[in-house]
Coordinates of C-alpha atoms in Angstrom, one line a residue:
X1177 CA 180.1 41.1 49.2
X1178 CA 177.1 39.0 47.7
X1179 CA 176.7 37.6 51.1
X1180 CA 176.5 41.4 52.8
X1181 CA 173.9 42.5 50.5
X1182 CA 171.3 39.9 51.1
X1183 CA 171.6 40.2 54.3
X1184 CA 171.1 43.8 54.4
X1185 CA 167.8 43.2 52.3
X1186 CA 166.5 40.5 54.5
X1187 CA 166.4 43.5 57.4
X1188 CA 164.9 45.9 55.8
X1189 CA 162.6 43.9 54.2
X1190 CA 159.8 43.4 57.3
X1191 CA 160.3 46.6 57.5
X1192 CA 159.0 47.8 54.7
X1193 CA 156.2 45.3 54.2
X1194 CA 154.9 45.7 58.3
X1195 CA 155.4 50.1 57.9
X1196 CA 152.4 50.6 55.2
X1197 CA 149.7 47.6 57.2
X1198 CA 150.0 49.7 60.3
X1199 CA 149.3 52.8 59.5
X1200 CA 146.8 51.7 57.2
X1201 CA 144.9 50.4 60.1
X1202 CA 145.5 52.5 62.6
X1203 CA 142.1 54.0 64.4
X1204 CA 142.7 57.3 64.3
X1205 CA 143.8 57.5 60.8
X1206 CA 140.2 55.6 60.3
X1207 CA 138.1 58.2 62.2
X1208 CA 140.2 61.1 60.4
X1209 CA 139.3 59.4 57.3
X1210 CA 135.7 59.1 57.9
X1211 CA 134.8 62.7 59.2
X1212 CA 136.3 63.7 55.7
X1213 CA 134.1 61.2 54.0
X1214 CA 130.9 62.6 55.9
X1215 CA 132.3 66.1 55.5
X1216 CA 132.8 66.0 51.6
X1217 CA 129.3 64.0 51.6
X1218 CA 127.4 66.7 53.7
X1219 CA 129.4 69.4 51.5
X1220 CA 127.9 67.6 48.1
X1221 CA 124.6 67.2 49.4
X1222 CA 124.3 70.9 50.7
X1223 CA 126.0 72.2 47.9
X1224 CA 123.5 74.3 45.6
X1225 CA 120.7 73.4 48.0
X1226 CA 117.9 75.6 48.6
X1227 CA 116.1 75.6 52.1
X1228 CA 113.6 77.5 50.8
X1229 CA 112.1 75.0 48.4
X1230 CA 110.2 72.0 49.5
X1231 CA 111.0 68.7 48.1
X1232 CA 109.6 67.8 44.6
X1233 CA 108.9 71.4 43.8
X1234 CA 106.5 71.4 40.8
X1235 CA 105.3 67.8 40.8
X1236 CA 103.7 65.6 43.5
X1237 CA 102.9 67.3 47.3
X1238 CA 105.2 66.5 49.6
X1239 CA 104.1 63.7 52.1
X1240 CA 105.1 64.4 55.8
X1241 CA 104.3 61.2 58.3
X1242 CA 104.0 61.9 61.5
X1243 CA 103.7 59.9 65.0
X1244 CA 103.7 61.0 68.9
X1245 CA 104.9 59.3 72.1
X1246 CA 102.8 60.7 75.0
X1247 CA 105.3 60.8 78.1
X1248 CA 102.4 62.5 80.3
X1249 CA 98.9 64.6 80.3
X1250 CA 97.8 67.5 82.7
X1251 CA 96.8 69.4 84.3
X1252 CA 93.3 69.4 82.4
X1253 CA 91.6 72.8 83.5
X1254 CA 88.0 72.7 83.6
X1255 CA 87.5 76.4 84.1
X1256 CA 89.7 77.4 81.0
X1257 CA 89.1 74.4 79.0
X1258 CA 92.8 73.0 78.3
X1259 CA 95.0 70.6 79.0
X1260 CA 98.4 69.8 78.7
X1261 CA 101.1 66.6 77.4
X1262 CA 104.6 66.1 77.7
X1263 CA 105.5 64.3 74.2
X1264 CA 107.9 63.2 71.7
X1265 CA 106.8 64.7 68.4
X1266 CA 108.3 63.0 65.6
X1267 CA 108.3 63.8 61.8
X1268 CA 109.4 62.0 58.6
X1269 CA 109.5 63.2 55.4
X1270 CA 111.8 62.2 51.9
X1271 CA 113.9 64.7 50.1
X1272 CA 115.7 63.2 47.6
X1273 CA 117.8 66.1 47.2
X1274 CA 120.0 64.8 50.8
X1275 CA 120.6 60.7 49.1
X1276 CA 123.8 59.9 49.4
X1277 CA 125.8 57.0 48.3
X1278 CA 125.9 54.0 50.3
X1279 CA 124.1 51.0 52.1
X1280 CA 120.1 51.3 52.6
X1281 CA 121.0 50.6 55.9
X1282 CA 123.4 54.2 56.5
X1283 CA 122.2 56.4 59.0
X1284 CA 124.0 60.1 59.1
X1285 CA 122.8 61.5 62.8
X1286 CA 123.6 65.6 61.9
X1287 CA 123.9 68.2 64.8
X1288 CA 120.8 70.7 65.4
X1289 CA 122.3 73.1 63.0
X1290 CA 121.9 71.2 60.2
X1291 CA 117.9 71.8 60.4
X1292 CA 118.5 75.8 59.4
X1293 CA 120.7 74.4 56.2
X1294 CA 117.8 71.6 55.2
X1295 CA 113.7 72.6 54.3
X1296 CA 111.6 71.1 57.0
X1297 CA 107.9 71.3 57.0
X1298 CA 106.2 74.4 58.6
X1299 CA 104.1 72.4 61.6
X1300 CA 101.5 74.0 64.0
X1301 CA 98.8 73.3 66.0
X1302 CA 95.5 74.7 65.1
X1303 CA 94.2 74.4 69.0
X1304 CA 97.7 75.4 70.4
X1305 CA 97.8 77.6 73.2
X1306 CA 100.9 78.1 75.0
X1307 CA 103.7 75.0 73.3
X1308 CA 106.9 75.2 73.8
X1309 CA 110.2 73.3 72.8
X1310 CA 112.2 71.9 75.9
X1311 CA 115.6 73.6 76.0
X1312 CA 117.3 71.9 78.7
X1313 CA 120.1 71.5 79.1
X1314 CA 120.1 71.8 75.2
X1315 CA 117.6 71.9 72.9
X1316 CA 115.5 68.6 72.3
X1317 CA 115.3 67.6 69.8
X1318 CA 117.7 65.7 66.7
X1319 CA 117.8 65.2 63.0
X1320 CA 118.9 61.6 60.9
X1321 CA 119.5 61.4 57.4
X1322 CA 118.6 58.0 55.6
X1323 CA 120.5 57.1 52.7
X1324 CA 117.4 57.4 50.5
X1325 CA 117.4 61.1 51.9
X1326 CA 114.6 60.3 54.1
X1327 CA 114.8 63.1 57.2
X1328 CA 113.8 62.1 60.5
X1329 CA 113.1 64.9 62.7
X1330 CA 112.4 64.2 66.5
X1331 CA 111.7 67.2 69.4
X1332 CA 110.6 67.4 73.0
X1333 CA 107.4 69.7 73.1
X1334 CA 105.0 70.5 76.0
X1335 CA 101.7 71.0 73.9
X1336 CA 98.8 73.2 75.8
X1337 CA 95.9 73.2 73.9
X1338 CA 91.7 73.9 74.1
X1339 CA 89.5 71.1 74.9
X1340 CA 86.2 72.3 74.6
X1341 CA 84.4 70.4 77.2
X1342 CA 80.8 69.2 77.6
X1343 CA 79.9 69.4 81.5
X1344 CA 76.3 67.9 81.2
X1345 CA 77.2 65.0 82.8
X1346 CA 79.6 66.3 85.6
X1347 CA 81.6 64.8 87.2
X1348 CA 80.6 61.1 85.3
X1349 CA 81.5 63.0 81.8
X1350 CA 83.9 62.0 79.0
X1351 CA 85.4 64.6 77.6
X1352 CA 86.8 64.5 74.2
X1353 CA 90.3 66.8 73.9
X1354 CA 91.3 67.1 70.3
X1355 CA 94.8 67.9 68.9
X1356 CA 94.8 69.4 65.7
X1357 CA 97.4 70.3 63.8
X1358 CA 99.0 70.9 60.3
X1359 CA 100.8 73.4 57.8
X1360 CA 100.8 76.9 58.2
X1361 CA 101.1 77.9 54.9
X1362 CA 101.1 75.1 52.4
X1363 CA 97.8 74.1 51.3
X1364 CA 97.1 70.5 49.8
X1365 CA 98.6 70.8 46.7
X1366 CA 102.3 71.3 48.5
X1367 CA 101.7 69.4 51.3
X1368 CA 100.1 65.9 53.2
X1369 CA 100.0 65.2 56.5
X1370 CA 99.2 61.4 57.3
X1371 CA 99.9 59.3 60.5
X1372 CA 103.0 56.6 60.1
X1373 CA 101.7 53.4 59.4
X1374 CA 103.7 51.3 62.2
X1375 CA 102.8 53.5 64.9
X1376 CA 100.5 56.8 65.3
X1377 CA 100.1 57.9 69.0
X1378 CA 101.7 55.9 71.5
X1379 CA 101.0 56.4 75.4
X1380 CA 103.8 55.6 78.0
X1381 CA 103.6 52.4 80.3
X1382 CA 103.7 54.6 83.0
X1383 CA 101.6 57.8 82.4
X1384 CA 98.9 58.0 85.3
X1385 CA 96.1 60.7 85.4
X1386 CA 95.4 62.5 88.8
X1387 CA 91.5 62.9 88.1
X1388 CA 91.1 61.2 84.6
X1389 CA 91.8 57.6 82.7
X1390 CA 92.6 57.7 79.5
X1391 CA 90.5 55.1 77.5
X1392 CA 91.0 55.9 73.6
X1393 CA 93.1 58.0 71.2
X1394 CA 91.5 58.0 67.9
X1395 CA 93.6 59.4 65.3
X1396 CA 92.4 60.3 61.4
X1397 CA 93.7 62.0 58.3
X1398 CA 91.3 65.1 57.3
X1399 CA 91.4 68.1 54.8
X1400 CA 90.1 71.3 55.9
X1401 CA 89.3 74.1 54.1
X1402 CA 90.2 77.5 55.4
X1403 CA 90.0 80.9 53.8
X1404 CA 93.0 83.3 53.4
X1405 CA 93.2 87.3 53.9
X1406 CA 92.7 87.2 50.4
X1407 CA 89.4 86.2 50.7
X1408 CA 90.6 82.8 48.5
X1409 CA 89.2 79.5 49.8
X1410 CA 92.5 76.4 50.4
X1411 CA 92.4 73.3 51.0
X1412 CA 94.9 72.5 54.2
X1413 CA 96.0 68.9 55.1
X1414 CA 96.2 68.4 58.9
X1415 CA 95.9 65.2 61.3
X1416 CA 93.4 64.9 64.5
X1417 CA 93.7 62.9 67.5
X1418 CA 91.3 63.0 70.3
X1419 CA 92.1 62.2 73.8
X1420 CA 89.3 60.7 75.4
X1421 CA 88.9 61.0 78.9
X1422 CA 87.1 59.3 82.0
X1423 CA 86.6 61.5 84.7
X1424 CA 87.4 59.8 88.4
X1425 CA 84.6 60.1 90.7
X1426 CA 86.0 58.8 94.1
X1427 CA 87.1 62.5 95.0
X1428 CA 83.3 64.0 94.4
X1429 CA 81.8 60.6 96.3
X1430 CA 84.3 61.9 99.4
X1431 CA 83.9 65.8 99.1
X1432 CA 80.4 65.9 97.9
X1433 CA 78.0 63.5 97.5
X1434 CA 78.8 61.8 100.7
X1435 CA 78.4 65.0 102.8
X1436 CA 75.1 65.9 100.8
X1437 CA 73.4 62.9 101.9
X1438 CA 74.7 62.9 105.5
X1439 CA 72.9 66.5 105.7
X1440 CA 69.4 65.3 104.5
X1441 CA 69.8 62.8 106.7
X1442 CA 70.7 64.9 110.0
X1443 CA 68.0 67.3 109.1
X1444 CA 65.3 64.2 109.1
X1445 CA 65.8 63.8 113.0
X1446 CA 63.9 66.8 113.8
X1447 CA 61.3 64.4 112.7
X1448 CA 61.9 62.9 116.1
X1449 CA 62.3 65.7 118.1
X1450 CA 58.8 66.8 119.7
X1451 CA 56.9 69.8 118.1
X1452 CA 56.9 72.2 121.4
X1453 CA 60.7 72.0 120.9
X1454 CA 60.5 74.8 118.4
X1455 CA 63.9 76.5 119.2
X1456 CA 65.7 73.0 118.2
X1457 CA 63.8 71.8 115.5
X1458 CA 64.8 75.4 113.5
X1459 CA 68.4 75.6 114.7
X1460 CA 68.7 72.3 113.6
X1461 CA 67.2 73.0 110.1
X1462 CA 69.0 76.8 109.6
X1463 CA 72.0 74.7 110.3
X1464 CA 71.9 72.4 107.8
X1465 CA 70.5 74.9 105.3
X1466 CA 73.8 76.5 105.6
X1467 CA 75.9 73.6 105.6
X1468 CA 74.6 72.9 102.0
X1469 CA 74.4 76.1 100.8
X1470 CA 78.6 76.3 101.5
X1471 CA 79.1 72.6 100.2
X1472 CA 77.0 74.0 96.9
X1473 CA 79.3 76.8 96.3
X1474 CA 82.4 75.1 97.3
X1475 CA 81.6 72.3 94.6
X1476 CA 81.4 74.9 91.9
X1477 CA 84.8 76.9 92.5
X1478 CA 86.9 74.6 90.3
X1479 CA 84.2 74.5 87.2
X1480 CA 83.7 77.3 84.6
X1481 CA 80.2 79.4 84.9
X1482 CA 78.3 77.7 82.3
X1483 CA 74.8 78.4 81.3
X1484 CA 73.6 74.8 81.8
X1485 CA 73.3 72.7 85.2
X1486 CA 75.3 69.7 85.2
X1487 CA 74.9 66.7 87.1
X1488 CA 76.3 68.0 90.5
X1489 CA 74.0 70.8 90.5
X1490 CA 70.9 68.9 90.4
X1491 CA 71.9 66.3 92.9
X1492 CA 73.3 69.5 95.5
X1493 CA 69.7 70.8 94.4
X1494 CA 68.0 67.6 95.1
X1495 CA 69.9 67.7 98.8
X1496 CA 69.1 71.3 99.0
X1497 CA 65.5 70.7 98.6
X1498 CA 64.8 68.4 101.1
X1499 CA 66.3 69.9 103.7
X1500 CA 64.2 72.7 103.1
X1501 CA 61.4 70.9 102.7
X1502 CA 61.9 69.3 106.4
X1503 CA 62.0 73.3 107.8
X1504 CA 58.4 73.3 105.8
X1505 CA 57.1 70.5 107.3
X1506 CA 58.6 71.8 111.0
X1507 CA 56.2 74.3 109.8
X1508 CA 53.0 73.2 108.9
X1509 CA 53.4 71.0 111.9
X1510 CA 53.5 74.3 114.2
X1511 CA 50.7 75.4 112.7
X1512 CA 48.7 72.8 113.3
X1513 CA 49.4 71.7 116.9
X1514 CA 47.3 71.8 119.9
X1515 CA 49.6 73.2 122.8
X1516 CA 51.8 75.4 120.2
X1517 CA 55.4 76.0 120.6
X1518 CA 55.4 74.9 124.5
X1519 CA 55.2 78.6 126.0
X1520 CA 52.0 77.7 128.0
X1521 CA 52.3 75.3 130.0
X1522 CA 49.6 73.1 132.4
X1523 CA 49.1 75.1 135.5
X1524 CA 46.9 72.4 137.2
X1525 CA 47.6 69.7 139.7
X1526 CA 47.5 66.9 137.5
X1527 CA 47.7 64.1 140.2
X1528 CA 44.3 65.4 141.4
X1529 CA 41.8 63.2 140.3
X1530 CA 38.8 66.0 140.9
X1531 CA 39.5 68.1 138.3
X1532 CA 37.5 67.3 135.2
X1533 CA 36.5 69.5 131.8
X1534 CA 32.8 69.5 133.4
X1535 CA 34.2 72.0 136.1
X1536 CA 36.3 74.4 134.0
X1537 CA 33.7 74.8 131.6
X1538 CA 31.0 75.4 134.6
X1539 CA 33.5 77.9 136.1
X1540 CA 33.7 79.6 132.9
X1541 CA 30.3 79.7 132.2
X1542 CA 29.7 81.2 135.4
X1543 CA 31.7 84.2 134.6
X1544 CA 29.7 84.1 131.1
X1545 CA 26.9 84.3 132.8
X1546 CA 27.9 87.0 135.6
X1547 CA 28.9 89.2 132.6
X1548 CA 26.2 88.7 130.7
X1549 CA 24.2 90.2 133.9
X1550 CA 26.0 93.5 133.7
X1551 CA 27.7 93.1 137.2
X1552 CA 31.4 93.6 135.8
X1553 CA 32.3 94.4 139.1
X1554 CA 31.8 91.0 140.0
X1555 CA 33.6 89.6 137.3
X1556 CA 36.9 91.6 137.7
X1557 CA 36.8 91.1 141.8
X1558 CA 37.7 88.3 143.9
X1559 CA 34.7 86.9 144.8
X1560 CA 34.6 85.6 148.3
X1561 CA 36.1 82.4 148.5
X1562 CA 35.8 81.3 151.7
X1563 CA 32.3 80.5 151.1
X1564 CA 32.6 77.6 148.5
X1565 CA 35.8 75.9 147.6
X1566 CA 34.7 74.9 143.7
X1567 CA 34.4 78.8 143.4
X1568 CA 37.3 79.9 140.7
X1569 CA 39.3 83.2 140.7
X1570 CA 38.4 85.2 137.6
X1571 CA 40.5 87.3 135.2
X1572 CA 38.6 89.9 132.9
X1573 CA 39.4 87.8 129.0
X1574 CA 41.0 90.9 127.9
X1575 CA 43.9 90.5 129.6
X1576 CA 44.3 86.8 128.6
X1577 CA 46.8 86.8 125.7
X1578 CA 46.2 83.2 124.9
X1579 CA 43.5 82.4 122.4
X1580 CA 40.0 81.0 123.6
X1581 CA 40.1 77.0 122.9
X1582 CA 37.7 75.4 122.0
X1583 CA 34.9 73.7 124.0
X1584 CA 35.1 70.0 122.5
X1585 CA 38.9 70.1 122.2
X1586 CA 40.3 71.5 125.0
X1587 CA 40.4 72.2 128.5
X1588 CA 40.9 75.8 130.3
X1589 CA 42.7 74.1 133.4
X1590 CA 46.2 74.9 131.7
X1591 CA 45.7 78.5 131.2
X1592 CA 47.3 80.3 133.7
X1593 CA 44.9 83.0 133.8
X1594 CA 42.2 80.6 135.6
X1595 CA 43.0 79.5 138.8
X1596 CA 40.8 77.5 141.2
X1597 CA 40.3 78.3 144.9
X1598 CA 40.8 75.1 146.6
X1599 CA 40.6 76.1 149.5
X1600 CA 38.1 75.3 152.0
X1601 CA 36.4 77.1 155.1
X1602 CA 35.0 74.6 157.9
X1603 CA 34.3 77.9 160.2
X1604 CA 31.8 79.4 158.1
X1605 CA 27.9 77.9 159.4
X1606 CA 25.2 77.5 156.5
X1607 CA 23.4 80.3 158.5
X1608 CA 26.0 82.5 157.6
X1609 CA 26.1 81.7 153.8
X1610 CA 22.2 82.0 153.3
X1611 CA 22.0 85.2 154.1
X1612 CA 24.4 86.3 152.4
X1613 CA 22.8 88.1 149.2
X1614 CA 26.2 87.9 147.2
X1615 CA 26.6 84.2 147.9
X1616 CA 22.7 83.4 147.5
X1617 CA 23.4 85.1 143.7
X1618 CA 26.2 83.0 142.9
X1619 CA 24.7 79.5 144.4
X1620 CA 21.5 80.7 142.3
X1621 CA 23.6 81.3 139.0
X1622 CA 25.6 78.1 139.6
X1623 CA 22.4 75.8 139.9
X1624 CA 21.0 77.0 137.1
X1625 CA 24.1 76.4 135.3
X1626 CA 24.2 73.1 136.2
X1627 CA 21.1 72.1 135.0
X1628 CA 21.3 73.0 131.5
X1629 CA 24.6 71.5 131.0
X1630 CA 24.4 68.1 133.2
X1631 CA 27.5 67.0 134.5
X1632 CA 29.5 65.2 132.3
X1633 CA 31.7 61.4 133.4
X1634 CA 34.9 62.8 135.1
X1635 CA 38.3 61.6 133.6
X1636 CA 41.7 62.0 135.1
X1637 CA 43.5 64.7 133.3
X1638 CA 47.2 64.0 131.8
X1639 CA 49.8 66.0 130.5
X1640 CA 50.5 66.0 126.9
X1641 CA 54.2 66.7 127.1
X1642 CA 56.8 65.4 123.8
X1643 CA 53.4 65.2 122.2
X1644 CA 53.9 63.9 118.9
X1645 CA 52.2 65.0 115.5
X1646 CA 51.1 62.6 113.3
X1647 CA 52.6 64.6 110.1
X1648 CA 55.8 63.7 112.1
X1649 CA 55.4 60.3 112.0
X1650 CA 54.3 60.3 108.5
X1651 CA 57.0 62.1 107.4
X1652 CA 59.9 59.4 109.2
X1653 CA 58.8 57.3 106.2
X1654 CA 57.7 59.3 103.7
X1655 CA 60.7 61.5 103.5
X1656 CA 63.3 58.5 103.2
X1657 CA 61.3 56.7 101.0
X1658 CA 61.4 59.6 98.7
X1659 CA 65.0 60.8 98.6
X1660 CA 66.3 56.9 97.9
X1661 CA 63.8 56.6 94.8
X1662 CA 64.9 60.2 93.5
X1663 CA 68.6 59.0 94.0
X1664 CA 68.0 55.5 92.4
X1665 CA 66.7 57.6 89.3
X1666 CA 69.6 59.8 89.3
X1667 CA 72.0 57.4 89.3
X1668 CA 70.7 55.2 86.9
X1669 CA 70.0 58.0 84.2
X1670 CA 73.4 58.9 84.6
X1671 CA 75.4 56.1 85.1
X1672 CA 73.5 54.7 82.0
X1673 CA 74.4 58.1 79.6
X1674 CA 77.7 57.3 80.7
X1675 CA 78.0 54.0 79.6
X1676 CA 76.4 54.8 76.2
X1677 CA 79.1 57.4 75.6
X1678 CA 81.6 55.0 76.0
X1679 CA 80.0 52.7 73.7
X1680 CA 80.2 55.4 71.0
X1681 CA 83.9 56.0 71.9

């Protein structure tokens, strides 16, 4: 019987020793176990808690750090003045009320709910135009509670806020785009704002800017004071960071700048282009007056109609200018030419050796002369020309529509409107001529001409055509000389400004 019994308690005896370990260690009892701990801790903390109340009522403000992970920036909109950033906006505060029990090291990570149960600080931005809170696929954001009953409070925003920008310098400017923001309603005494110590505004590794490089973010603490409805003067504590931005210029160099100059420089070869070619020359120069009077507006469409010129304007101005200034100096050129525009032309033979100034101005002084006589008759008439081939056909000057050159300058042998009679009569006898009264008048007139104005050495006359005016020439190095000094000014007073604002920054 003795024997049976300890047997019987050697059996069970694993039994009950191996029962109680296992399900003392079993997972599932552990998990069960510790959602009842959190539970009953959350429970404690939340019980008699008051949302409404910051933390530390009555005593010391409440400090709030804060810090921001840029994921990405833009657009940036020059015409309205904002831009835009995808960030991580993270906040930290201590409300001793939430401490719980534990290691330092014990991290509670709640559910979005818990942030309607808890007081969180009332955060907006003061240049805040359109933000929003990413909801996809849920909301974005979290909550962790520190064992200290420090609050961690992370969400996903899309900011939009005003830049007010300085377009002086357009497009070498940097522009400065603020964010400012802070509590809505507690003023200084309730509530500090101040950038976390480890890290303030970080940028992502690979954030890239279509049109812009981002070269600083300055952040600072600052207290502003701001009046209420009731007329009362507060002090509000709020944090600034500035984004400062380089503009690229590569797109302007392609789009504008290079097109600009390649205009002045096509309207500069009408300086090559002779001056009786009046019809090219101002084609040529209405063309390109055109041409940059588009390329102006077109450069202005994506910029905001300020009062003030910025840097584009003067150079498309600059361009402008001297391409207008070439259809002024086409101009003055026509004015001042010998043959004018090219529609008269030389009417003459000019690989005839025997015509000569001496003879055009004797044949027009001969028809002077006959009309100073009174015999018009004679001077609207053909005379008879078979009597003396140096005899010229007249046409009264009234019906000449080209002005009267003059004498030292040049010849009448181009004008259509005198034409000589070269031809010759071998059948006619001397006989015949000298008594001839009409003829006898004419050889009379014609003698006497020639001796008050003796006859002069005879050169071989040749055509001025593609004459070219000095002004012309002149201007093939006056005008490029000109532009590349203006441009070397420009982009030295520019490109300097530039650099001293980035010294400042």
């Amino acid at each position: 019987m003795f024997k049976q019994q300890c047997l019987s308690i050697m059996l069970l005896l694993p039994f009950r020793i191996v029962l109680p370990i296992s399900l003392k260690h079993t997972p599932l009892e552990a998990q069960k176990n510790n959602h009842r701990n959190i539970s009953i801790i959350l429970d404690n903390l939340l019980r008699g808690y008051d949302n409404s109340i910051r933390p530390d009522f009555g005593g010391s403000p409440a400090v709030v750090e804060v810090d921001i992970m840029v994921r990405s920036m833009g657009p940036i909109s020059e015409v309205d003045m904002t831009y835009s950033m995808d960030c991580y906006f993270r906040q930290t505060w201590v409300d001793r009320r939430l401490a719980f029990p534990g290691n330092a090291s014990d991290t509670l990570a709640l559910s979005i709910s818990m942030l309607g149960r808890i007081w969180k600080p009332d955060t907006y931005f003061y240049n805040g135009k359109q933000s929003y809170l990413h909801t996809i696929t849920t909301p974005n954001k979290f909550v962790r509670l520190y064992q200290n009953g420090r609050v961690l409070y992370s969400s996903r925003l899309t900011i939009k806020a005003g830049c007010p920008m300085n377009l002086e310098d357009f497009p070498m400017d940097i522009q400065r785009c603020p964010l400012k923001f802070g509590s809505f309603g507690y003023t200084s005494q309730d509530l500090i704002y101040k950038w976390n110590d480890i890290r303030q505004v970080a940028i992502a590794e690979d954030m890239k800017l279509s049109q812009f490089d981002l070269i600083a973010t300055p952040a600072a603490n600052r207290t502003d004071t701001l009046s209420n409805s009731d007329t009362h003067a507060a002090k509000y504590s709020m944090l600034l960071v500035s984004f400062h931005l380089q503009r690229h210029m590569g797109n302007f160099l392609i789009q504008v700048y290079g097109p600009c100059v390649l205009l002045v420089v096509l309207s500069w070869v009408s300086f090559w282009l002779n001056r009786e070619a009046t019809a090219d020359r101002v084609s040529l120069g209405i063309t390109t007056i055109l041409t940059m009077t588009f390329l102006g507006l077109e450069a202005r469409t994506d910029l905001p109609k300020v009062p003030y010129p910025t840097a584009l304007d003067f150079f498309v101005f600059l361009a402008f200018t001297f391409i207008f200034a070439t259809i002024i100096q086409f101009a003055v050129v026509h004015y001042f030419t010998k043959y004018g525009s090219g529609e008269c032309y030389f009417s003459a033979d000019f690989n005839s050796d025997s015509s000569s100034e001496d003879e055009d101005w004797t044949s027009l002084e001969t028809t002077e002369y006959i009309a100073k006589e009174g015999n018009s008759k004679e001077a609207t008439n053909q005379i008879n020309t078979n009597s003396d081939p140096n005899f010229i056909e007249v046409i009264p000057l009234s019906a000449c529509t080209i002005p009267m050159p003059r004498r030292s300058s040049q010849s009448w042998s181009h004008l259509s409107c005198l034409k000589k009679n070269r031809q010759t009569d071998a059948g006619k006898s001397s006989s015949s001529n000298s008594t001839n009264p009409e003829i006898q008048r004419e050889m009379k007139l014609r003698t006497t001409i020639d001796h008050q104005h003796p006859k002069r050495r005879k050169k071989k006359r040749t055509p001025r055509f593609n004459s070219v005016s000095k002004i012309d020439k002149a201007s093939r190095i006056v005008f490029p000389l000109l532009f590349v000094t203006i441009n070397l000014f420009y982009w030295y007073c520019y490109l300097s400004r530039t650099k001293r604002l980035r010294n400042l920054t």
